[in-house]
Amino acid sequence: MGRADLLTRARERLRRGRALLLSGPVGIGRSTVLDALAEGAALDGALVLRCAPARAESGLPFLDDQLDESALAAVDALPAAQRAALDAALTGGPAAVSRLQGELALRLAVLSLLRALARPGRPVVLAIDDLQWLDRPSAELLAFAARRVRRLPVGVVATVRTPLVGGDGARRLRALPQPAEELPVGPLEFGRLVELLARRVGAGLPGWASREIHRASGGNPRFALELATAVAGGRAVPRPGEPLPLPGRLRAEARRLLGPLSPGARETLLLASLATGLEPASPTVESLRSAGRPRAAAEVAEAVRLRVVEPLAEDGVVRFTHPRRNGTDGTEIAAGDIWVHPDYDDATITNDVAVITLTEEMPYQTLPPVGAEDTDVYAAGSSARIVGWGTTRENGPSSNQLRTAEVPTVSDADCDASYGAEFDSAAMVCAGLPRGGVDTCQGDSGGPLVLDGRLAGVVSWGNGCARPGYPGVYTRLTSYADELTAQLGS
């Protein structure tokens, strides 16, 4: 789908008050499309409320810049309890909002705001850039409102980087009114890319260079601009057939990626790169072996393991990973389907389980999930392993490395003593040290709780992170074994 067709379809969707999710990799232009849609909606008379959460802020709850100033005028008309809850959230975070009446009042306040602002002839459009970085409390608030504004003139358009980063992906997607339509933002067509390069870099690029930049970048605008800038800023424009100069950041990234490869693997990949894109000579392990690389299979496997080369498909062609998909965030694979338990309740956080199906297989061994009969794995004191990329302390920075820890399971009686009626032993299980200090945290939601070599739980919620007397709460997967088996087998 071209950009013009994408914008036409998206605008029509918003005019009908529907939810729209613009997905795509880094640099593809999701924010540019969002800007165009927001500007068009404002010209059509809609009240556009925007927020742009950042990765560094994803652990900070209820950021006040997520409410547009024009919406704050309606706050004074709210009932006192709702106004107080909203003020507490914007100034003190979730700790300032009590667990029961305060949270309900806050959710009702947001819903009341939307009802006051949205009216016939003046719809409201919520525009959220980088939904994956929206903090969890705000995402849960929007999810509450999203299920209750379907009959109001409220449209939502959000961008999300694919794949979703962090364990809260499914929860954040629920911030959109359903059904939400996902529109992937694809690469720019050659003509559009040439126009972009002419505006941003200048009209001095020769035609062959523009074509080569389009091919090398895969139509990714940001990557193409970096390449074009390197070409235009070089001492001499490359001649036809010569390689394009590599921008400084990509050169450093290439060194990082290729540095761990053995000398033999580098030689094999150099030969493969020479044949890449040449029909019908696309490089395969067999053709590389025939070209004088007897250890091609082992060397390509080494490159796959180091994520320099994509896992081989059925055709056996050696395909290099995209430089924009192989940084510190690891391999990116899009979600093809998301199943959320139909009875999930974000007020009580019960039935907190989902299944995300990827569009590609990962070259890793998976953990077997527990069966309905495996309830003995939760015996108090059993050693459980937790894994995640979440924050390293309560409301602290997120980790750029996968972290793991061991915690003991907690008896249902002790967990009930900590959380009271909020703990549902049929759907939840607790794990943690009595003294605290080790726990999952913000951003770990959806991560695994492993017991006896099996996937036995999913990171769900808790009172802060690693607090004494408040263990982490996990979804008890034995209670959902049949539903998960059906989803995994479909």
Phi, psi and omega in degrees: 000125178289167183295321180297315178295321179299313180295320179298313181294320181293318180296320178296321179297315181294322180298332178273005178073033181258170179262143185222135179239115178265114185245155178166165182285174178303134174084000186280343177107025180299315182295325179296317178295319178299317179300316180296319180292318180296318179296317179296320179295321179295320178295331178279359177101006180278151171272114184261120176253123187241149167212150182223077180298148180248159182302318182294343183257002187295341177264000180263119186280147170052052177298131188287346178280005177272001170245124179295148182301326181293338178278335184294337180297333181278352183294321184299335182276356181288154171304153187304317182295320180291318180296320180294319179295319179294317178298318181296319181295319184285340183251332186234358178076185186296336179295334180275353180252118183298156189293334186251275184300321183297315181294320179295317180298321180295316179295319178293328179295315179296318179296319179296322178300313181297320179293327180286326185275328184270124178210160180306134181087346177218076180291165176250134175240120174269122180244115184242114179266128182065063180303331184295341180260004178295131182296152187300314180301319179294321179298320180291324176298313180295324178297319177300313181291325185299326182283353187238007181246015186296334180263003179261155176284068180237120175250151179229130173232129182225151173252148177216136177282133178257137356283168177298140182256133178092167186277356184263017186303309182296323179296320181291324178297332179288353175290349180264139174301139182259148001279134177262133180266129177266128176242106178293133175273110185271180180293157177287141173293158185305312182299317179295321180294320178299318178299318179297314181296322179295321180289319189267329185248327183125168186264017186270001181284130175293157183301320182295325180293320178298318179296319180291324177295319178297318180293313184292326182275347185066022181080008178283115187302316183295315179296319180296319179296321178295317178296315181296321178297320178295321179293312184291330183269359181284166180294329180212138178290131180302151176272159180308134180094341178277150180291149176290147175292143182268126177303154185305315182294320179289328177296317178296321179294321178297319178299319181295320182287317187274342182304316182287349182290146174290156179305321179296319180294323178296318179298317181295318180290327175298316177296318179296322181294327179293331182264352182296129178083358179265114180272139358266027189267034177302132187290133172234168178300319181295316181292327177292321177295319179293335181273011175103016176246084186297335181259028184303318183299312181293323183287324175291321177299322176299317180293324176296316181298325180271004175065028172274331181236143177292151173305137185295134175272185183297330181284351176075006183286137178278115181241128180283146175290150179287135182301334179277356181244020185218046178258212183289351180272358178082189181288135180254125176228130184289153174276124180272332182203146178229122175252125176246136181307128186297339182256018178299136180235112183282352175281316180258353182054042173262158184056040184275077182211142180211163177232123177253122179259124182279158179281346179224153176283145175261144183277049181231154175280136182264157177276139175287136176282158177290154173265171183299334184271357188271039185292342182290345181294340183270010181308135184305135179091356178293142181281122181243144177254133177242147186219143176175171177251018187289187181295149185273354171201167183301123183058025179264192181285150176282161181265142173262011176231144177292128182243155181216156179203166176244136178222151177275147173291155183243142180296154179299323181295317179292323179292321178296324178294330180280319190244349177064224186292345180289338181269125179246104186296339179285336185243349188227159174216147183251152176208137180160167179273141179304324182278356184076202176094334180226125185189166165281168185210192181302135181093349178268351184306136183092351180284171188272149164246112187255126178230126178055040177073013181232151176284107187248345182204168178231133179304127185238291185202184178174176176264095186068209180225126173060029178280143177301135177082359180229088180290164174290148180249132185234151174291130181276102190287341176298332180285347182236019186302315183295317180294321179292321177300318179296319181290317181291334181270353184276000000 
